[in-house]
Amino acid sequence: MDTHEDGKTPDLSAEEQHEVDRNQPPRAAVLHEIIRTQGNQELERSVAALWWSALAAGLTMGLSLMAMGLLNSRLPDHDGFKVIASFGYCAGFLAVILARQQLFTENTLTAVLPIMSKPTLGNFARLFRLWGVVLVGNLCGTLLVAYVMLHLPIFDQRTDLAFLDIGRKVMENDSGQMFAKGIISGWMIATMVWMIPSMESAKMLIIVLITYLMALGDFTHIVVGSAEVSYLVFAGQLSWEDFWMVFAAPTLAGNIIGGSFIFALISHAQVRSETNTPLSRQSLPRRPDDAGDK
């Protein structure tokens, strides 16, 4: 087929050219701006709104522990079936993200981009306020759901033992491993958050893919892990000192570094390096009505 000197296909109608433009993937700068705007909206929310949303997210994340425990207790005790049981890890993330509840590790990307764009003392104060409220709300929710799962007559003995095994598996890591695996986990969650705006129609698939890989790799996550490990504490098999010093502190530091100081910083630097091409309407991701799939 003949082409113009610039390589473009000739004889396209205006409607066909519009279709080409509309189907272009969004530039990294567009994704950056979408997430930065979302982060700025989160930074402006009231403490009460953040608290209740974060508490709800912590409670909801108990679904990951519940699903994994139920699957592990009902599948044969073989490594091959652990691959299937790991899908249970996705349950809490799916529910929290689709319900738009406040999850701490999401905020290590969304809330950080506005700070990188405008690093003022006021913005840093808003970031630490957001992180503090959301983290405390998430942990209160996960601790509460772990306590309820242990002390109320909800599950059979085999499932209770599966919950304990999940917590013991996490605590096989020393603090250095908790930190290193937490970096990978934070980076993976930030990757997921970055991917979703460009593929809203595949949001569920993206969430399942990323969180399933996290489960297979035994990467540590401060919110899910707090439910898993606090179950051991409430069962009298682990001290609170080990919970905070061996698990929580290193994992939290790793999640923040992986999500904020690695992924967010690199993504921000990439976008700020793109100075030649301005944002345009043609670069924006398609809306559902554009694709005809409301």
CSV table of C-alpha atoms in Angstrom, one decimal:
chain,number,residue,atom,x,y,z
A,1,MET,CA,0.0,0.0,0.0
A,2,ASP,CA,1.3,3.4,-0.9
A,3,THR,CA,2.0,5.8,1.9
A,4,HIS,CA,2.8,9.5,2.2
A,5,GLU,CA,6.4,10.6,2.8
A,6,ASP,CA,5.7,10.9,6.5
A,7,GLY,CA,4.6,7.3,6.6
A,8,LYS,CA,0.9,7.9,7.1
A,9,THR,CA,-1.7,5.8,5.3
A,10,PRO,CA,-3.3,7.9,2.6
A,11,ASP,CA,-7.0,8.5,1.8
A,12,LEU,CA,-8.3,8.2,5.4
A,13,SER,CA,-11.5,10.1,5.9
A,14,ALA,CA,-11.8,12.6,8.8
A,15,GLU,CA,-14.0,10.0,10.7
A,16,GLU,CA,-11.4,7.3,10.2
A,17,GLN,CA,-8.6,9.6,11.4
A,18,HIS,CA,-10.6,10.4,14.4
A,19,GLU,CA,-11.0,6.7,15.1
A,20,VAL,CA,-7.2,6.3,14.9
A,21,ASP,CA,-6.7,9.2,17.3
A,22,ARG,CA,-9.3,7.9,19.7
A,23,ASN,CA,-7.8,4.4,19.9
A,24,GLN,CA,-4.3,5.6,20.8
A,25,PRO,CA,-3.2,4.5,24.3
A,26,PRO,CA,-2.9,7.4,26.7
A,27,ARG,CA,0.5,8.9,27.2
A,28,ALA,CA,2.3,8.5,30.5
A,29,ALA,CA,1.7,12.2,31.1
A,30,VAL,CA,-2.1,11.7,30.9
A,31,LEU,CA,-2.0,8.8,33.4
A,32,HIS,CA,0.2,10.9,35.7
A,33,GLU,CA,-2.3,13.8,35.6
A,34,ILE,CA,-5.3,11.5,36.2
A,35,ILE,CA,-3.7,10.0,39.3
A,36,ARG,CA,-2.3,13.3,40.5
A,37,THR,CA,-5.9,14.8,40.3
A,38,GLN,CA,-7.3,11.8,42.2
A,39,GLY,CA,-4.6,12.2,44.8
A,40,ASN,CA,-5.3,15.9,45.2
A,41,GLN,CA,-9.0,15.1,45.8
A,42,GLU,CA,-8.0,12.5,48.5
A,43,LEU,CA,-5.7,15.1,50.2
A,44,GLU,CA,-8.6,17.5,50.4
A,45,ARG,CA,-11.1,15.1,52.1
A,46,SER,CA,-12.0,15.6,55.7
A,47,VAL,CA,-10.5,13.5,58.5
A,48,ALA,CA,-13.8,12.0,59.3
A,49,ALA,CA,-14.4,10.9,55.7
A,50,LEU,CA,-10.9,9.4,55.5
A,51,TRP,CA,-11.3,7.6,58.8
A,52,TRP,CA,-14.6,5.9,58.1
A,53,SER,CA,-13.5,4.9,54.6
A,54,ALA,CA,-10.1,3.6,55.9
A,55,LEU,CA,-11.8,1.6,58.7
A,56,ALA,CA,-14.2,0.1,56.2
A,57,ALA,CA,-11.3,-0.9,54.0
A,58,GLY,CA,-9.5,-2.6,56.9
A,59,LEU,CA,-12.6,-4.6,57.7
A,60,THR,CA,-13.0,-5.5,54.0
A,61,MET,CA,-9.4,-6.6,53.7
A,62,GLY,CA,-10.3,-9.4,56.1
A,63,LEU,CA,-11.9,-11.0,53.1
A,64,SER,CA,-8.4,-11.9,51.8
A,65,LEU,CA,-7.6,-13.8,55.0
A,66,MET,CA,-11.0,-15.4,55.1
A,67,ALA,CA,-10.9,-16.5,51.4
A,68,MET,CA,-7.4,-18.0,51.7
A,69,GLY,CA,-8.2,-19.8,54.9
A,70,LEU,CA,-11.4,-21.3,53.5
A,71,LEU,CA,-9.6,-22.4,50.3
A,72,ASN,CA,-6.6,-23.9,52.2
A,73,SER,CA,-8.8,-25.8,54.6
A,74,ARG,CA,-10.9,-27.3,51.8
A,75,LEU,CA,-8.2,-28.2,49.3
A,76,PRO,CA,-5.7,-31.1,49.7
A,77,ASP,CA,-2.5,-30.3,51.5
A,78,HIS,CA,-0.3,-30.1,48.5
A,79,ASP,CA,1.9,-27.4,47.0
A,80,GLY,CA,0.0,-27.5,43.7
A,81,PHE,CA,-3.3,-26.6,45.5
A,82,LYS,CA,-1.6,-23.7,47.3
A,83,VAL,CA,-1.4,-22.1,43.8
A,84,ILE,CA,-5.2,-22.2,43.7
A,85,ALA,CA,-5.7,-21.1,47.3
A,86,SER,CA,-3.6,-18.0,46.6
A,87,PHE,CA,-6.5,-16.6,44.5
A,88,GLY,CA,-8.2,-16.0,47.8
A,89,TYR,CA,-5.7,-13.2,48.5
A,90,CYS,CA,-7.3,-11.1,45.7
A,91,ALA,CA,-10.8,-11.0,47.4
A,92,GLY,CA,-10.1,-8.1,49.8
A,93,PHE,CA,-8.3,-6.0,47.2
A,94,LEU,CA,-11.1,-6.5,44.7
A,95,ALA,CA,-13.7,-5.4,47.2
A,96,VAL,CA,-11.8,-2.4,48.6
A,97,ILE,CA,-10.7,-1.0,45.2
A,98,LEU,CA,-14.0,-1.5,43.5
A,99,ALA,CA,-15.8,0.0,46.5
A,100,ARG,CA,-13.4,3.0,46.4
A,101,GLN,CA,-12.4,2.6,50.0
A,102,GLN,CA,-9.2,4.1,51.4
A,103,LEU,CA,-6.3,1.6,51.2
A,104,PHE,CA,-3.0,2.8,52.6
A,105,THR,CA,-0.8,1.3,49.9
A,106,GLU,CA,-2.8,2.9,47.1
A,107,ASN,CA,-2.1,6.3,48.7
A,108,THR,CA,1.6,5.7,48.5
A,109,LEU,CA,1.2,6.6,44.8
A,110,THR,CA,-1.9,8.7,44.3
A,111,ALA,CA,-1.3,11.1,47.2
A,112,VAL,CA,2.4,11.4,46.5
A,113,LEU,CA,2.2,12.6,43.0
A,114,PRO,CA,0.7,16.0,44.0
A,115,ILE,CA,3.5,16.5,46.4
A,116,MET,CA,6.1,15.7,43.8
A,117,SER,CA,4.4,18.2,41.5
A,118,LYS,CA,4.3,20.9,44.2
A,119,PRO,CA,6.5,20.0,47.1
A,120,THR,CA,5.4,22.6,49.7
A,121,LEU,CA,5.2,22.3,53.4
A,122,GLY,CA,1.5,22.5,53.3
A,123,ASN,CA,1.3,19.6,50.8
A,124,PHE,CA,3.6,17.5,53.0
A,125,ALA,CA,1.4,18.2,56.0
A,126,ARG,CA,-1.7,17.1,54.0
A,127,LEU,CA,0.1,13.9,52.9
A,128,PHE,CA,1.2,12.9,56.4
A,129,ARG,CA,-2.4,13.7,57.7
A,130,LEU,CA,-3.8,11.4,55.0
A,131,TRP,CA,-1.3,8.6,55.6
A,132,GLY,CA,-1.8,8.8,59.3
A,133,VAL,CA,-5.5,8.6,59.3
A,134,VAL,CA,-5.7,6.0,56.6
A,135,LEU,CA,-3.1,3.7,58.1
A,136,VAL,CA,-4.6,3.8,61.6
A,137,GLY,CA,-8.1,3.2,60.1
A,138,ASN,CA,-6.9,0.3,58.0
A,139,LEU,CA,-5.1,-1.3,61.0
A,140,CYS,CA,-8.0,-0.8,63.3
A,141,GLY,CA,-10.2,-2.5,60.8
A,142,THR,CA,-7.9,-5.5,60.2
A,143,LEU,CA,-7.3,-6.0,63.9
A,144,LEU,CA,-11.0,-6.0,64.6
A,145,VAL,CA,-11.8,-8.4,61.9
A,146,ALA,CA,-9.1,-10.8,63.0
A,147,TYR,CA,-10.3,-10.7,66.6
A,148,VAL,CA,-13.9,-11.4,65.5
A,149,MET,CA,-12.9,-14.2,63.2
A,150,LEU,CA,-11.0,-15.9,66.0
A,151,HIS,CA,-13.4,-15.4,68.9
A,152,LEU,CA,-16.8,-15.7,67.4
A,153,PRO,CA,-18.1,-19.2,66.5
A,154,ILE,CA,-18.0,-18.6,62.7
A,155,PHE,CA,-15.5,-21.1,61.2
A,156,ASP,CA,-14.8,-24.8,61.9
A,157,GLN,CA,-11.6,-26.0,63.5
A,158,ARG,CA,-10.0,-26.9,60.2
A,159,THR,CA,-10.5,-23.3,58.9
A,160,ASP,CA,-9.2,-21.8,62.2
A,161,LEU,CA,-6.0,-23.9,61.9
A,162,ALA,CA,-5.6,-22.7,58.3
A,163,PHE,CA,-5.8,-19.0,59.5
A,164,LEU,CA,-3.0,-19.8,62.0
A,165,ASP,CA,-0.9,-21.4,59.3
A,166,ILE,CA,-1.2,-18.3,57.1
A,167,GLY,CA,0.0,-16.1,59.9
A,168,ARG,CA,2.9,-18.5,60.7
A,169,LYS,CA,3.9,-18.4,57.0
A,170,VAL,CA,4.2,-14.6,57.1
A,171,MET,CA,6.3,-14.7,60.3
A,172,GLU,CA,8.8,-17.1,58.8
A,173,ASN,CA,10.4,-13.9,57.4
A,174,ASP,CA,12.8,-12.0,59.5
A,175,SER,CA,12.6,-8.2,59.6
A,176,GLY,CA,15.0,-7.8,56.7
A,177,GLN,CA,12.9,-10.1,54.5
A,178,MET,CA,9.7,-8.3,55.6
A,179,PHE,CA,11.3,-5.0,54.5
A,180,ALA,CA,12.6,-6.3,51.1
A,181,LYS,CA,9.4,-8.1,50.2
A,182,GLY,CA,7.4,-5.0,51.3
A,183,ILE,CA,9.3,-2.9,48.8
A,184,ILE,CA,8.2,-5.3,46.0
A,185,SER,CA,4.6,-5.3,47.3
A,186,GLY,CA,4.5,-1.5,47.4
A,187,TRP,CA,5.9,-1.3,43.9
A,188,MET,CA,3.4,-3.8,42.6
A,189,ILE,CA,0.4,-2.0,44.1
A,190,ALA,CA,1.7,1.3,42.6
A,191,THR,CA,2.0,-0.4,39.2
A,192,MET,CA,-1.6,-1.6,39.5
A,193,VAL,CA,-2.8,1.9,40.4
A,194,TRP,CA,-0.9,3.3,37.4
A,195,MET,CA,-2.4,0.7,35.0
A,196,ILE,CA,-6.1,1.0,35.9
A,197,PRO,CA,-6.8,4.5,34.4
A,198,SER,CA,-5.7,3.3,31.0
A,199,MET,CA,-7.7,0.1,31.1
A,200,GLU,CA,-10.8,0.7,33.2
A,201,SER,CA,-12.7,-2.0,31.3
A,202,ALA,CA,-10.1,-4.5,32.5
A,203,LYS,CA,-9.8,-3.2,36.1
A,204,MET,CA,-10.9,-6.5,37.8
A,205,LEU,CA,-8.4,-8.5,35.7
A,206,ILE,CA,-5.6,-6.1,36.6
A,207,ILE,CA,-6.4,-6.3,40.3
A,208,VAL,CA,-6.5,-10.1,40.2
A,209,LEU,CA,-3.3,-10.4,38.2
A,210,ILE,CA,-1.2,-8.1,40.4
A,211,THR,CA,-2.5,-9.3,43.8
A,212,TYR,CA,-2.4,-13.0,42.8
A,213,LEU,CA,1.3,-12.6,42.0
A,214,MET,CA,1.8,-10.9,45.3
A,215,ALA,CA,0.3,-13.9,47.0
A,216,LEU,CA,2.4,-16.4,45.0
A,217,GLY,CA,5.5,-14.5,45.8
A,218,ASP,CA,4.7,-14.2,49.6
A,219,PHE,CA,5.3,-10.4,49.3
A,220,THR,CA,4.4,-8.6,52.5
A,221,HIS,CA,1.6,-6.0,52.7
A,222,ILE,CA,1.0,-3.9,55.7
A,223,VAL,CA,-2.8,-4.1,55.6
A,224,VAL,CA,-3.5,-7.7,54.6
A,225,GLY,CA,-0.5,-8.9,56.7
A,226,SER,CA,-1.8,-7.1,59.8
A,227,ALA,CA,-5.0,-9.3,59.7
A,228,GLU,CA,-2.9,-12.5,59.1
A,229,VAL,CA,-0.4,-11.8,61.8
A,230,SER,CA,-2.7,-10.3,64.4
A,231,TYR,CA,-4.7,-13.5,64.3
A,232,LEU,CA,-1.6,-15.2,65.7
A,233,VAL,CA,-1.4,-12.5,68.4
A,234,PHE,CA,-5.0,-12.9,69.5
A,235,ALA,CA,-4.6,-16.7,69.5
A,236,GLY,CA,-1.7,-16.3,72.0
A,237,GLN,CA,1.0,-17.5,69.6
A,238,LEU,CA,2.8,-14.2,69.0
A,239,SER,CA,3.6,-11.2,71.0
A,240,TRP,CA,2.6,-7.7,70.2
A,241,GLU,CA,6.3,-6.7,70.2
A,242,ASP,CA,7.0,-9.1,67.4
A,243,PHE,CA,3.9,-7.9,65.5
A,244,TRP,CA,5.1,-4.3,65.5
A,245,MET,CA,8.9,-4.7,65.3
A,246,VAL,CA,9.3,-7.8,63.2
A,247,PHE,CA,6.3,-7.5,60.9
A,248,ALA,CA,4.6,-4.1,60.9
A,249,ALA,CA,7.4,-1.6,61.0
A,250,PRO,CA,9.7,-3.2,58.3
A,251,THR,CA,6.7,-4.0,56.1
A,252,LEU,CA,5.3,-0.5,56.3
A,253,ALA,CA,8.7,1.0,55.5
A,254,GLY,CA,9.1,-1.3,52.5
A,255,ASN,CA,5.6,-0.5,51.2
A,256,ILE,CA,6.2,3.2,51.4
A,257,ILE,CA,9.6,3.0,49.7
A,258,GLY,CA,8.4,0.7,46.9
A,259,GLY,CA,5.2,2.7,46.2
A,260,SER,CA,6.5,6.2,46.8
A,261,PHE,CA,10.2,6.6,46.5
A,262,ILE,CA,10.7,4.1,43.7
A,263,PHE,CA,7.6,3.9,41.5
A,264,ALA,CA,6.2,7.3,42.1
A,265,LEU,CA,9.5,9.1,41.8
A,266,ILE,CA,10.5,7.3,38.6
A,267,SER,CA,7.0,7.8,37.0
A,268,HIS,CA,7.1,11.5,38.0
A,269,ALA,CA,10.6,11.9,36.5
A,270,GLN,CA,9.5,10.2,33.3
A,271,VAL,CA,6.6,12.5,32.8
A,272,ARG,CA,8.5,15.6,33.7
A,273,SER,CA,11.1,14.7,31.1
A,274,GLU,CA,8.4,14.8,28.4
A,275,THR,CA,8.5,18.4,27.5
A,276,ASN,CA,8.0,18.4,23.8
A,277,THR,CA,4.4,17.2,23.3
A,278,PRO,CA,1.5,19.0,25.1
A,279,LEU,CA,-1.5,17.1,26.5
A,280,SER,CA,-4.4,17.0,24.2
A,281,ARG,CA,-7.9,15.7,24.2
A,282,GLN,CA,-6.8,13.0,21.7
A,283,SER,CA,-4.4,11.6,24.4
A,284,LEU,CA,-7.1,11.0,27.0
A,285,PRO,CA,-8.3,7.5,27.7
A,286,ARG,CA,-11.6,6.6,26.0
A,287,ARG,CA,-14.7,6.9,28.1
A,288,PRO,CA,-17.1,4.0,28.1
A,289,ASP,CA,-19.6,5.8,25.9
A,290,ASP,CA,-16.9,6.3,23.3
A,291,ALA,CA,-16.5,2.6,23.0
A,292,GLY,CA,-20.2,2.0,23.1
A,293,ASP,CA,-19.9,-0.3,26.2
A,294,LYS,CA,-21.7,1.6,29.0
